[in-house]
CSV table of C-alpha atoms in Angstrom, one decimal:
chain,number,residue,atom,x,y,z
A,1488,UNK,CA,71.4,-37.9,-11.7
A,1489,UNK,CA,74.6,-37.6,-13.4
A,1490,UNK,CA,76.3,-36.3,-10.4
A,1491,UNK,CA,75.0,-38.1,-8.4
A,1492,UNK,CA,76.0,-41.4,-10.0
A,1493,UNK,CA,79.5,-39.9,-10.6
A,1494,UNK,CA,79.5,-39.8,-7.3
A,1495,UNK,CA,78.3,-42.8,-6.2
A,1496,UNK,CA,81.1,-44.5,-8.4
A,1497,UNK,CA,84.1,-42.7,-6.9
A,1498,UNK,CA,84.4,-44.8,-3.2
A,1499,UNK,CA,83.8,-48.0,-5.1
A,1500,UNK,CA,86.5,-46.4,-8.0
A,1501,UNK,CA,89.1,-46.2,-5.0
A,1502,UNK,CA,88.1,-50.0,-4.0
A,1503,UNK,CA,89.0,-51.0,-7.1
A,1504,UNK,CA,92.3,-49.4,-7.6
A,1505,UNK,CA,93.4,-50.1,-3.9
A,1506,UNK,CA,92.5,-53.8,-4.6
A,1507,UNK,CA,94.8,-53.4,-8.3
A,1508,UNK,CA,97.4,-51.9,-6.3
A,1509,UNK,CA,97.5,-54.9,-3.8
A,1510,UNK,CA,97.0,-57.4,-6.5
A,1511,UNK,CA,99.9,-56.0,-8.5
A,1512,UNK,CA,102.2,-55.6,-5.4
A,1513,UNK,CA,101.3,-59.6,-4.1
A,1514,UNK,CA,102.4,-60.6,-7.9
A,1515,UNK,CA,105.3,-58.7,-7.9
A,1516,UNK,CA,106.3,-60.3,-3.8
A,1517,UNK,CA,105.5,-63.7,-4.9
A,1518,UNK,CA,107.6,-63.5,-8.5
A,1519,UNK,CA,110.6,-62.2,-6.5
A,1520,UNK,CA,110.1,-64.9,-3.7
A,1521,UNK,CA,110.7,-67.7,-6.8
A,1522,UNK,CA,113.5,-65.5,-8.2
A,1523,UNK,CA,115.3,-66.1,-4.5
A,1524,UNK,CA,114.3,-69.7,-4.8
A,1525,UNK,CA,115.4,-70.0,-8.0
A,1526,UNK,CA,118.9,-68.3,-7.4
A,1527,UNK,CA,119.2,-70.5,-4.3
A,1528,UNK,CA,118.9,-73.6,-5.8
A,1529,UNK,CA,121.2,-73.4,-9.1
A,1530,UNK,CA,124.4,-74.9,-8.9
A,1531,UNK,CA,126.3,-73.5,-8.1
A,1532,UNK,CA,124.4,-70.8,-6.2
A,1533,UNK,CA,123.4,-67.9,-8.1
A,1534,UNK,CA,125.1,-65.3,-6.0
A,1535,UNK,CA,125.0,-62.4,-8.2
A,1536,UNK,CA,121.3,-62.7,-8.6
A,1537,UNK,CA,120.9,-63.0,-4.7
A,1538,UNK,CA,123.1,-59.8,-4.6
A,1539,UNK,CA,120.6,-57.9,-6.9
A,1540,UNK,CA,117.6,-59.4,-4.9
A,1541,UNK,CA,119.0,-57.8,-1.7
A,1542,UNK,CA,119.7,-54.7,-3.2
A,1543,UNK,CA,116.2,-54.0,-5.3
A,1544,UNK,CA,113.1,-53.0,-4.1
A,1545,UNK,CA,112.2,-54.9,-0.7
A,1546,UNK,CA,115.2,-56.9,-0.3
A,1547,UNK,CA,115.0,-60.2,1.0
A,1548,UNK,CA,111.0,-59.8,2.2
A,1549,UNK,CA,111.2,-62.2,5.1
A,1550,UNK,CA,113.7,-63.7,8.1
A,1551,UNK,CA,112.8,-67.0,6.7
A,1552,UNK,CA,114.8,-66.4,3.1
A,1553,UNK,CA,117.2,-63.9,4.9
A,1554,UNK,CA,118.4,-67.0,7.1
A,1555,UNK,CA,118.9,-69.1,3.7
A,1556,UNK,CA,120.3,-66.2,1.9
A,1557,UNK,CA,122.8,-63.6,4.0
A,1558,UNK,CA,125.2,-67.0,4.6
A,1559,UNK,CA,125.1,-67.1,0.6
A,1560,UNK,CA,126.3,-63.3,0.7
A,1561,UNK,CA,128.7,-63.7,3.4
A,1562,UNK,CA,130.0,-67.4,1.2
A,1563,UNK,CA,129.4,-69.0,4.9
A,1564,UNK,CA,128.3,-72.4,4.9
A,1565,UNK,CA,125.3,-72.7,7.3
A,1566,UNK,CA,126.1,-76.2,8.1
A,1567,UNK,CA,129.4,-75.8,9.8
A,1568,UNK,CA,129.2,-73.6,12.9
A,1569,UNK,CA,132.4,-72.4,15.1
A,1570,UNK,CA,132.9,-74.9,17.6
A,1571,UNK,CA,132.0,-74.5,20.8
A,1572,UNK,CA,134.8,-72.8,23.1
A,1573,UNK,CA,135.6,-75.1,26.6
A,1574,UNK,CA,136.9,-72.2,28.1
A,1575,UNK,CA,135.1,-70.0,30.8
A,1576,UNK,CA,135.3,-66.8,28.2
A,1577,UNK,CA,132.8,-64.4,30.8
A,1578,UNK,CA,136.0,-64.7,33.1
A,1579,UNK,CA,138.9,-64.7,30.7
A,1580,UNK,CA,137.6,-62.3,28.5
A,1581,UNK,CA,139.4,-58.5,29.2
A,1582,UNK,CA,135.9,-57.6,27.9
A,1583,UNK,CA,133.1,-59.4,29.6
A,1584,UNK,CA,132.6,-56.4,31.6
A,1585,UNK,CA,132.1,-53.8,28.6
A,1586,UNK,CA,129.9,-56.5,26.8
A,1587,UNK,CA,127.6,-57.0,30.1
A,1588,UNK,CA,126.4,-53.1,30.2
A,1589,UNK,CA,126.1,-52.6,26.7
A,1590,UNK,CA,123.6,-56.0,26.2
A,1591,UNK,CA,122.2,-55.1,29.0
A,1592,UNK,CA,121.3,-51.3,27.7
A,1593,UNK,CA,120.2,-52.8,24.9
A,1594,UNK,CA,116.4,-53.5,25.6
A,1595,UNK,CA,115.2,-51.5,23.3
A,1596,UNK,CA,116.6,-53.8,20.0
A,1597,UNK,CA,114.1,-56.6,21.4
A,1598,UNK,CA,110.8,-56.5,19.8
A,1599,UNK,CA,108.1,-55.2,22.1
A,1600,UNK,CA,106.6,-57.4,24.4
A,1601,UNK,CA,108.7,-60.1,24.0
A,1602,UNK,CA,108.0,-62.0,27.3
A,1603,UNK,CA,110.8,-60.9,29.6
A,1604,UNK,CA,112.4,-64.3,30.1
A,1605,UNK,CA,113.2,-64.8,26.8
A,1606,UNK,CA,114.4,-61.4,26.4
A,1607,UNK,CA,117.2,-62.3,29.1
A,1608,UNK,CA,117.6,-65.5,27.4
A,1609,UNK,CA,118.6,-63.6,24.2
A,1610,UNK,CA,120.8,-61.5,26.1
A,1611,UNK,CA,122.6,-64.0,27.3
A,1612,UNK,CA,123.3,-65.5,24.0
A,1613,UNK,CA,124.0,-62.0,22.9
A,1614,UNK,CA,127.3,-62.2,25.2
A,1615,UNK,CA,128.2,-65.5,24.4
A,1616,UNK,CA,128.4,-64.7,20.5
A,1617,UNK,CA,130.4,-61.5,21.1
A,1618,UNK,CA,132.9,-63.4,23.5
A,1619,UNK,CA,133.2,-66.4,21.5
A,1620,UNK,CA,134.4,-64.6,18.2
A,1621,UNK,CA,136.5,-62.3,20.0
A,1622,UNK,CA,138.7,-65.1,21.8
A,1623,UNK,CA,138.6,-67.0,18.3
A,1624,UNK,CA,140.0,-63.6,16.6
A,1625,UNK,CA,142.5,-61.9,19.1
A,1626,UNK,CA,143.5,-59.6,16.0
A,1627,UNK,CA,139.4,-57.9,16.5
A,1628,UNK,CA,139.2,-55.2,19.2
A,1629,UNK,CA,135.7,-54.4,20.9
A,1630,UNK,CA,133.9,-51.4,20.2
A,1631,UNK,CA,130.7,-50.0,21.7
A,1632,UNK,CA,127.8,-50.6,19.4
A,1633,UNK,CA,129.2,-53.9,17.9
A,1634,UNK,CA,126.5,-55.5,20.1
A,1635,UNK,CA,123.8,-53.7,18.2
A,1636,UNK,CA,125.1,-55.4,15.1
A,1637,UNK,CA,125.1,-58.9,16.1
A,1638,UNK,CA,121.5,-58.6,18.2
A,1639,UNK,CA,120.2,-58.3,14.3
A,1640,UNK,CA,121.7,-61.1,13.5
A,1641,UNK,CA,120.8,-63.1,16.7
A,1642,UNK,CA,117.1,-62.0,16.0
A,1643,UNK,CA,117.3,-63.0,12.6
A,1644,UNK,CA,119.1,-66.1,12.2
A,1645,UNK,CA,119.7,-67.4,15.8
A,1646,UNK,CA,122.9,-68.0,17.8
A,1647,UNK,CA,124.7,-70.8,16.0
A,1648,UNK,CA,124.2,-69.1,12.4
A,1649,UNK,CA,124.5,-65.8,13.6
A,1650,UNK,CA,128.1,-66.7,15.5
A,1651,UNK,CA,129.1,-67.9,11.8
A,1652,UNK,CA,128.2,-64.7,10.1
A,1653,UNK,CA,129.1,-62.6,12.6
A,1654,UNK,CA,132.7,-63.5,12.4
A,1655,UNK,CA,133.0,-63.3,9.2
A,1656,UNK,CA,131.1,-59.6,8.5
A,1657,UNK,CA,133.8,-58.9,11.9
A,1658,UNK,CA,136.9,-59.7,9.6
A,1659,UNK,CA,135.8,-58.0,6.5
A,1660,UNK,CA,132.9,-55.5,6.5
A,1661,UNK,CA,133.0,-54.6,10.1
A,1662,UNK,CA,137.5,-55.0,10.2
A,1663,UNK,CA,138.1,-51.1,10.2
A,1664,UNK,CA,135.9,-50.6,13.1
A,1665,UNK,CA,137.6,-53.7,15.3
A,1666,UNK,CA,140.9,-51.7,14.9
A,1667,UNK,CA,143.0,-50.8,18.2
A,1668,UNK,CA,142.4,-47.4,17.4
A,1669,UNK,CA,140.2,-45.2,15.6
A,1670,UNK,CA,142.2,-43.9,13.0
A,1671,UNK,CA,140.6,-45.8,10.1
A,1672,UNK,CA,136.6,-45.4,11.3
A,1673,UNK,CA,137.6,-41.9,11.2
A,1674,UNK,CA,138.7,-42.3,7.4
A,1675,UNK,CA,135.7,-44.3,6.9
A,1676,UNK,CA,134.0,-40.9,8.2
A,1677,UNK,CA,136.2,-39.0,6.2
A,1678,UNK,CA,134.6,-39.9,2.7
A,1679,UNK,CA,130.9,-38.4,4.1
A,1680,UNK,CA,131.4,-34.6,3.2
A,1681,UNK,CA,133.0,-35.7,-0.7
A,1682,UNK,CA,129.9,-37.2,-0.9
A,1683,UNK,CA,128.0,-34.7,-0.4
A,1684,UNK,CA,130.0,-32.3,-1.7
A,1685,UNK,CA,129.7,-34.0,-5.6
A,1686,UNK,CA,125.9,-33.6,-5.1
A,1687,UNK,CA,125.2,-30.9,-3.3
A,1688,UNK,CA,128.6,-28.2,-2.7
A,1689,UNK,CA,126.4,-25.6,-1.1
A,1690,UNK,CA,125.1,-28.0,1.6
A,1691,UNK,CA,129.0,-29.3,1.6
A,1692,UNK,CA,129.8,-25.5,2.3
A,1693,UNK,CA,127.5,-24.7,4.8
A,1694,UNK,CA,128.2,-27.8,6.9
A,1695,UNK,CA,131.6,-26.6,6.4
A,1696,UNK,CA,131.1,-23.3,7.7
A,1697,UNK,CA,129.1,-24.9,10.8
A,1698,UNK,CA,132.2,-27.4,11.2
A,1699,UNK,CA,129.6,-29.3,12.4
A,1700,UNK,CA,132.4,-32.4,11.3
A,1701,UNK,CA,131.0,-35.9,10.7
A,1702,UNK,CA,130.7,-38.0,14.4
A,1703,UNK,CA,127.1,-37.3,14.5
A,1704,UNK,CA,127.4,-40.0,11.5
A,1705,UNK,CA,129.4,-42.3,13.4
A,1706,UNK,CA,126.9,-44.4,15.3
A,1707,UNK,CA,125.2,-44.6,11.7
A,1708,UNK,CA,128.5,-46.2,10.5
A,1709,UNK,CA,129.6,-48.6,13.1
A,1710,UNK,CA,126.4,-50.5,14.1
A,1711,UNK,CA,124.6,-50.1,10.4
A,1712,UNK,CA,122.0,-47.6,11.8
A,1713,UNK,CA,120.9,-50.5,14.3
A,1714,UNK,CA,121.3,-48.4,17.1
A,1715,UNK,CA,119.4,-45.4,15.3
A,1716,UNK,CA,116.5,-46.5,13.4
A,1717,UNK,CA,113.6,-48.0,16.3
A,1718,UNK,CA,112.0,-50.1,13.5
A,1719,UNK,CA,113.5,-53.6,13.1
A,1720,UNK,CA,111.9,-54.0,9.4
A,1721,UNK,CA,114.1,-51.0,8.4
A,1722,UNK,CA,116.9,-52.4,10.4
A,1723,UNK,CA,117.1,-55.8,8.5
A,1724,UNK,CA,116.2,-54.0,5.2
A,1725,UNK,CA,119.5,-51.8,5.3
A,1726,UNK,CA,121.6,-54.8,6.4
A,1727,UNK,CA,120.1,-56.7,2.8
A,1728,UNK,CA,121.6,-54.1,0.8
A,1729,UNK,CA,124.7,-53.2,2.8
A,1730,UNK,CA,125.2,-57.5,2.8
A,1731,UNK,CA,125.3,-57.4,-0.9
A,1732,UNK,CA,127.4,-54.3,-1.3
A,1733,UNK,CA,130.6,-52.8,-0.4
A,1734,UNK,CA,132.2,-52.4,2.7
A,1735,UNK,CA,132.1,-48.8,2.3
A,1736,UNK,CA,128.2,-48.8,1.3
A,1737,UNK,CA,127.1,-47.6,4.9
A,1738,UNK,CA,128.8,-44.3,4.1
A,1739,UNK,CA,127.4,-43.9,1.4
A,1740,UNK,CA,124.0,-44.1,2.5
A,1741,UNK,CA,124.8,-41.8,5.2
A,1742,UNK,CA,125.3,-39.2,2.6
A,1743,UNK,CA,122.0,-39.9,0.9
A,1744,UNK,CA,120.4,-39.3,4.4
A,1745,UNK,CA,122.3,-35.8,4.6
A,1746,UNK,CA,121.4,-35.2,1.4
A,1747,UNK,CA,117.6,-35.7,2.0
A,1748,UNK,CA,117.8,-33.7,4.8
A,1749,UNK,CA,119.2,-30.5,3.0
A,1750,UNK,CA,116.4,-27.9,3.1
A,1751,UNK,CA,116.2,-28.7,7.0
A,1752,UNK,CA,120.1,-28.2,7.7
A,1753,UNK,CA,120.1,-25.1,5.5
A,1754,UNK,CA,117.3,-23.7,7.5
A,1755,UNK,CA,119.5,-24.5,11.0
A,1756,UNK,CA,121.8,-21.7,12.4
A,1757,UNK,CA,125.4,-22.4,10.9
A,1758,UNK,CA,126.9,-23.4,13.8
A,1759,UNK,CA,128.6,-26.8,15.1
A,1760,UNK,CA,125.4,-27.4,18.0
A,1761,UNK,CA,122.7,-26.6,16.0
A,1762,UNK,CA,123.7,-28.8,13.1
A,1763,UNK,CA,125.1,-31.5,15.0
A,1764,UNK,CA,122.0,-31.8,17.1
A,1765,UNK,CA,120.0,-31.7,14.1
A,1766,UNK,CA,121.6,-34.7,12.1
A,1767,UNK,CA,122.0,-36.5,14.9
A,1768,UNK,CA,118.5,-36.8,15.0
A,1769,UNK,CA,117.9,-39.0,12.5
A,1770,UNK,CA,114.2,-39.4,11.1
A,1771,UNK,CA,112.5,-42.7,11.8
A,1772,UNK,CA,110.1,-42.3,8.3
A,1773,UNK,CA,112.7,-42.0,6.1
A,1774,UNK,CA,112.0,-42.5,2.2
A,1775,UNK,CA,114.3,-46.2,3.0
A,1776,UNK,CA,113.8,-47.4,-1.1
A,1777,UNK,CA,114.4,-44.7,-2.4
A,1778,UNK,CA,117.6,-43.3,-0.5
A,1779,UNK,CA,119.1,-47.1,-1.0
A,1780,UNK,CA,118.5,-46.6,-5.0
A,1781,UNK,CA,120.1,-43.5,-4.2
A,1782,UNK,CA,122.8,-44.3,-2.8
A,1783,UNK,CA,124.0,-47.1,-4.9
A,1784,UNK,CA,123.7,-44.5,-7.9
A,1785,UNK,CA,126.3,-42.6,-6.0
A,1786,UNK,CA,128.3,-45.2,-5.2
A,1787,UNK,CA,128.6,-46.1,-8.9
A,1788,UNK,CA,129.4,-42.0,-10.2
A,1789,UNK,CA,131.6,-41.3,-7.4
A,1790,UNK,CA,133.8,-44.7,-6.4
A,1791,UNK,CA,136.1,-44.8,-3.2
A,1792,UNK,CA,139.3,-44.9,-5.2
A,1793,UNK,CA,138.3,-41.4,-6.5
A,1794,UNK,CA,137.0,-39.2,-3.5
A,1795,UNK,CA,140.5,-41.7,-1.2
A,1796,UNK,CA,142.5,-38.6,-2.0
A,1797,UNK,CA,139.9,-36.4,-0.3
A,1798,UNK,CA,138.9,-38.6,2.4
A,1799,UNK,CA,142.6,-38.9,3.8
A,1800,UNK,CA,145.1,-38.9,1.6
A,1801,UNK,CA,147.6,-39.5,4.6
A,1802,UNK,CA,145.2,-42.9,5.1
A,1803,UNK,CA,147.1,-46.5,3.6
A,1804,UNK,CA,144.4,-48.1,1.3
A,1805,UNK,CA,145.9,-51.4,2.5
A,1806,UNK,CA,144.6,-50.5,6.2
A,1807,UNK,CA,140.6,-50.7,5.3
A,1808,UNK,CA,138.0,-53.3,4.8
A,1809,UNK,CA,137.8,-51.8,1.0
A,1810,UNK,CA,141.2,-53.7,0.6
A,1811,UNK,CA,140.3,-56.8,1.9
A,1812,UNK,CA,137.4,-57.0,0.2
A,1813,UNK,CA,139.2,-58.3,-3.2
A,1814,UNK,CA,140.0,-61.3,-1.3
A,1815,UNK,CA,136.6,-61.6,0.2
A,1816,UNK,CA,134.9,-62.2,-3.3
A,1817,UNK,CA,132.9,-64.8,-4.4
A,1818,UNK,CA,133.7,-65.3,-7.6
A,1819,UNK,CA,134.5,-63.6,-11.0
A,1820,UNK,CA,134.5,-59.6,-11.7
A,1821,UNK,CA,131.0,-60.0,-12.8
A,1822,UNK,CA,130.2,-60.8,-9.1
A,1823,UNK,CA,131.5,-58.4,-7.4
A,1824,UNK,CA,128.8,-56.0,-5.5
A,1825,UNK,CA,130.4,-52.9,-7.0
A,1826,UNK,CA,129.7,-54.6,-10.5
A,1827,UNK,CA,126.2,-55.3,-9.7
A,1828,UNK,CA,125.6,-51.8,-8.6
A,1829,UNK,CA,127.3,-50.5,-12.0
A,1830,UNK,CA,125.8,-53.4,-14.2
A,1831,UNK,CA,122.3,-51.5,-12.8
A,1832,UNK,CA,123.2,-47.7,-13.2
A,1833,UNK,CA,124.6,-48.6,-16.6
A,1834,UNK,CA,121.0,-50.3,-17.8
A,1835,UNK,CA,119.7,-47.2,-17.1
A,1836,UNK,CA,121.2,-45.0,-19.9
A,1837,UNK,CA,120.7,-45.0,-23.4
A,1838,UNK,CA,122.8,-47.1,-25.8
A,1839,UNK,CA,124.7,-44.1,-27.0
A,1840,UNK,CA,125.6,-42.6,-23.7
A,1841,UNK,CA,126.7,-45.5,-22.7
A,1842,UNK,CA,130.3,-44.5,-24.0
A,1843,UNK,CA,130.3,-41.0,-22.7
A,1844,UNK,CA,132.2,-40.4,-19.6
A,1845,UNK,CA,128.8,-40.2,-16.8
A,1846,UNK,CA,130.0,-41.2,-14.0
A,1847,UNK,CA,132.4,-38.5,-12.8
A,1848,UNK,CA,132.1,-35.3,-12.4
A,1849,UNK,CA,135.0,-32.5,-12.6
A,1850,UNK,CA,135.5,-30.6,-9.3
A,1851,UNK,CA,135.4,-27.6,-10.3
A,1852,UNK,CA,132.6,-27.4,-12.1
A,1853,UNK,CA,129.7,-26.9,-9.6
A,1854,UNK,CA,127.1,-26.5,-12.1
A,1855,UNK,CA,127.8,-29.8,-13.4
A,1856,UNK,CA,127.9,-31.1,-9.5
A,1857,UNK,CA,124.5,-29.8,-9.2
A,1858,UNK,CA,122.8,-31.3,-12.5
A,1859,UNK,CA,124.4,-34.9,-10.9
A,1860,UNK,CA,121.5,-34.4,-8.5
A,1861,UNK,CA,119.0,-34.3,-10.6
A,1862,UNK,CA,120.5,-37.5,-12.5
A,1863,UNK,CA,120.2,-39.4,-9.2
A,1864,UNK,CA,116.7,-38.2,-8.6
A,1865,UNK,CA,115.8,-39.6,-11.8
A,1866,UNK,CA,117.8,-42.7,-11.8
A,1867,UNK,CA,116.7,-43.3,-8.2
A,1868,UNK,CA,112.8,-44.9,-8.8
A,1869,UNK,CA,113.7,-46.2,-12.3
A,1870,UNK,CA,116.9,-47.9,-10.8
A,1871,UNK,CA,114.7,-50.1,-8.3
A,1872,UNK,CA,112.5,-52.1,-11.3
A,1873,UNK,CA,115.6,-52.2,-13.7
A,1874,UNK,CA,117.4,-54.3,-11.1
A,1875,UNK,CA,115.6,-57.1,-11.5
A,1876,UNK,CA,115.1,-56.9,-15.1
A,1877,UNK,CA,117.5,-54.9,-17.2
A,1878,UNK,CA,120.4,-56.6,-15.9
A,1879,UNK,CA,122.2,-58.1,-19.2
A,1880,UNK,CA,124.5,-60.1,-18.0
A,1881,UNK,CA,125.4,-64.0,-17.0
A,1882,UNK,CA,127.4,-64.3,-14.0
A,1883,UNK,CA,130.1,-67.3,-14.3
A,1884,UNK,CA,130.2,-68.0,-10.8
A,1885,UNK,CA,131.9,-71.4,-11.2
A,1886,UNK,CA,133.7,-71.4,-7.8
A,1887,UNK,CA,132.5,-74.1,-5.6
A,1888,UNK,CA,131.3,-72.7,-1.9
A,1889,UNK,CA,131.5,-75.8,0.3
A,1890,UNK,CA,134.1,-78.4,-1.2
């Protein structure tokens, strides 16, 4: 009888804890959802605090508070859109033709079964966006794949918001890549294996040996994974936290995706094809929360302005979006993405540790490399709850956003 009733009591045991689970995960949703709120309706705006919303656990939740919230992160005001160009851009613009094939080999960014006619209505918006900022910023060069950044934004927002934010992200987050060359995507690309190499030198070595280089990342880096990753929700999810960060946060990210990935690259044949075919791959069930705790972690123990020399030392800091992103700030220090990232890593440690140099690692001490690893891999599922809570600080954001 015993067993029998043990029995009987474990399907309606699992009821009961799937129904906890739920319960604690629609509290946990709805508090955040008045945190937003809350941040959205201070004045001034609570930008920091909209910062850590997009980074922690979930980001932003919906398109309805992403369309309030990414103009807070971008500082655009949603009630002023570009004006409308009274030119015939489709035949002035030197790029009309480019911009036609790639929207239109784009199909696969519109959600499925979207009735077709709306589909090509999109489209059509799609090129109208892309041509409008481009005659309103003749400094901005085209590139294949910016289209797959501003369709998330056109899905998202709409056209009028998503033309504002668009040209803004294009001269500050996105500036590197609308160069007349490549030479600074290519540095951008160039910080990937110092990444990896502060975590993990024997997967550093081994790609290294393969000189498998980094341009399987650079789709990854140039439309924010929009082009890879076949699931919209993770789409938007990634451009929450990369919103709220750094320019150079995509990078970073791509590391943490390497880094996941170790045990299947060390098990390829250490050659260029093998490895490049591999990574360039990318997983579509990716671990998302946990490799964006992740990589804010690293970006926090191993800043751009240490792994620069690495990266390119030949490279003018002045050149990149990480230079213009000083005069892209909201606010105070305190606001600053990189703060908010460190302001979290540091409410991690204990009181006393607090003073002790964590958050670089010497070179050539690969021992020392490899225990950072396991600091990340602890930090990484505590980081995600302290975001919203252990955060001991008061932003004074007293910088008026739409005088």
């Amino acid at each position: 009888m015993a067993l029998r009733s043990e029995q009987g009591h474990g399907p309606t045991s699992s009821r009961w804890d799937g129904g906890a689970e739920k319960a604690d995960f629609n509290a946990k949703r709805k508090k955040k959802v008045a945190e937003i709120h809350q941040a959205l309706n201070s004045d001034p705006t609570d930008v920091a605090a909209l910062r850590r919303m997009a980074i922690s656990e979930g980001g932003l939740l919906t398109d309805e508070i992403r369309r309030k919230v990414w103009p807070k992160l971008l500082n655009v005001n949603a009630n002023d859109p570009p004006p409308i160009s009274g030119k015939n851009l489709r035949q002035m613009s030197k790029d009309y033709q480019q911009v036609l094939l790639d929207v239109r080999r784009s199909l696969r960014r519109f959600p499925p079964g979207m009735p077709e006619e709306q589909r090509e209505g999109l489209q059509e918006e799609l090129i109208d966006i892309i041509l409008l900022i481009l005659e309103r910023n003749p400094q901005l060069h085209y590139y294949q794949g910016y289209h797959d950044i501003v369709v998330t934004f056109l899905l998202v927002v709409g056209e009028r918001l998503a033309t504002s934010l668009v040209e803004k992200l294009s001269t500050h987050h996105l500036r590197d890549f609308m160069d007349p060359t490549m030479d600074n995507t290519k540095h951008i690309l160039n910080y990937l294996m110092p990444i990896i190499d502060q975590v993990n030198p024997e997967l550093h070595d081994f790609m290294q040996s393969a000189e498998v280089g980094t341009i399987f990342a650079l789709s990854w880096l140039i439309t924010w994974f929009g082009h890879v990753l076949s699931d919209f929700r993770h789409v938007v999810r990634l451009y929450d936290f990369f919103l709220a960060c750094h320019p150079l946060m995509p990078i970073y990210f791509a590391a943490v995706i390497v880094l996941y990935r170790e045990q299947e690259v060390l098990d390829c044949d250490c050659d260029m094809a093998s490895v490049h075919h591999l990574l360039s791959q990318i997983p579509q069930d990716l671990p998302y929360e946990t490799l964006i705790s992740r990589a804010g972690d690293l970006f926090v123990q191993f800043p751009p302005s240490e792994l620069a020399r690495e990266a390119a030392a030949q490279q003018q800091a002045e050149r990149t979006a990480a230079s213009t992103f000083k005069d892209f700030e909201l606010a105070s220090a305190q606001q600053r993405p990189d703060m908010v990232l460190r302001q979290r890593f540091r409410g991690l440690l204990r009181p006393e540790d607090r003073t002790k140099d964590v958050l670089t690692k010497p070179r050539t001490n690969r021992f020392v490399k490899l225990a950072v690893m396991g600091l990340t891999v602890a930090l990484g599922a505590a980081a995600l709850a302290v975001v919203k809570s252990a955060l001991e600080w008061a932003p004074k954001f007293q910088l008026q956003l739409f005088p």
